[in-house]
């Protein structure tokens, strides 16, 4: 089985958890920006893929293409090189944080748990339309 969906907007990574002390206990909280982005990913997955869910014992392969907006300060030459993928982004968020936010947001939505993901790939590019494109498929390897 294979599904693909797109989330429009600037790629975001998983934010660092916030810790606070409540009496004798430490409380962990996910940053609001991360929660909003995870909800957007879930919404777009359900809207574009329907109620598709991988089996609990499936091995999964997740491929993500992250497209960043082209900086307005880029010259015409650099802009062309960015569109033609000759210049690629090395800015934040880091690849591992993008993978983490996508994988975590689809727990109990597309699959039981992101531990089922046995293969990942993320590529970062520039585009005039910032977005992430996600492909998830079963794999036997």
mmCIF file of C-alpha atoms in Angstrom, residues 28-78:
data_model
loop_
_atom_site.group_PDB
_atom_site.id
_atom_site.type_symbol
_atom_site.label_atom_id
_atom_site.label_comp_id
_atom_site.label_asym_id
_atom_site.label_seq_id
_atom_site.Cartn_x
_atom_site.Cartn_y
_atom_site.Cartn_z
ATOM 1 C CA UNK A 28 6.468 18.131 30.078
ATOM 2 C CA UNK A 29 4.613 20.184 27.467
ATOM 3 C CA UNK A 30 4.851 20.233 23.674
ATOM 4 C CA UNK A 31 5.240 23.779 22.260
ATOM 5 C CA UNK A 32 2.017 25.252 20.827
ATOM 6 C CA UNK A 33 3.577 25.758 17.363
ATOM 7 C CA UNK A 34 4.418 22.046 17.196
ATOM 8 C CA UNK A 35 0.905 21.001 18.271
ATOM 9 C CA UNK A 36 -0.643 23.262 15.603
ATOM 10 C CA UNK A 37 1.665 21.890 12.883
ATOM 11 C CA UNK A 38 1.026 18.265 13.942
ATOM 12 C CA UNK A 39 -2.729 18.935 13.738
ATOM 13 C CA UNK A 40 -2.281 20.425 10.252
ATOM 14 C CA UNK A 41 -0.365 17.322 9.112
ATOM 15 C CA UNK A 42 -3.091 15.036 10.509
ATOM 16 C CA UNK A 43 -5.840 17.111 8.874
ATOM 17 C CA UNK A 44 -4.141 17.088 5.470
ATOM 18 C CA UNK A 45 -3.436 13.358 5.672
ATOM 19 C CA UNK A 46 -7.096 12.593 6.449
ATOM 20 C CA UNK A 47 -8.380 15.053 3.829
ATOM 21 C CA UNK A 48 -6.154 13.756 1.037
ATOM 22 C CA UNK A 49 -5.860 10.055 1.944
ATOM 23 C CA UNK A 50 -9.133 9.361 3.749
ATOM 24 C CA UNK A 51 -9.280 6.834 6.560
ATOM 25 C CA UNK A 52 -6.360 4.789 5.210
ATOM 26 C CA UNK A 53 -4.417 3.077 7.964
ATOM 27 C CA UNK A 54 -1.487 0.705 7.649
ATOM 28 C CA UNK A 55 -1.641 -2.647 9.433
ATOM 29 C CA UNK A 56 -0.020 -2.862 12.852
ATOM 30 C CA UNK A 57 2.631 -5.325 11.636
ATOM 31 C CA UNK A 58 3.566 -3.453 8.421
ATOM 32 C CA UNK A 59 7.107 -2.210 7.895
ATOM 33 C CA UNK A 60 6.920 1.348 6.577
ATOM 34 C CA UNK A 61 9.069 3.500 4.319
ATOM 35 C CA UNK A 62 8.555 7.286 4.690
ATOM 36 C CA UNK A 63 9.833 9.742 2.069
ATOM 37 C CA UNK A 64 9.587 13.498 2.648
ATOM 38 C CA UNK A 65 10.367 16.324 0.247
ATOM 39 C CA UNK A 66 10.652 19.641 2.107
ATOM 40 C CA UNK A 67 10.358 22.749 -0.056
ATOM 41 C CA UNK A 68 11.478 26.030 1.551
ATOM 42 C CA UNK A 69 10.499 29.476 0.309
ATOM 43 C CA UNK A 70 13.101 31.339 -1.698
ATOM 44 C CA UNK A 71 14.526 34.270 0.303
ATOM 45 C CA UNK A 72 13.359 37.633 -1.042
ATOM 46 C CA UNK A 73 16.982 38.819 -0.853
ATOM 47 C CA UNK A 74 18.099 36.219 -3.434
ATOM 48 C CA UNK A 75 19.451 37.645 -6.691
ATOM 49 C CA UNK A 76 17.843 36.627 -9.997
ATOM 50 C CA UNK A 77 20.761 34.285 -10.659
ATOM 51 C CA UNK A 78 20.549 32.640 -7.219
#
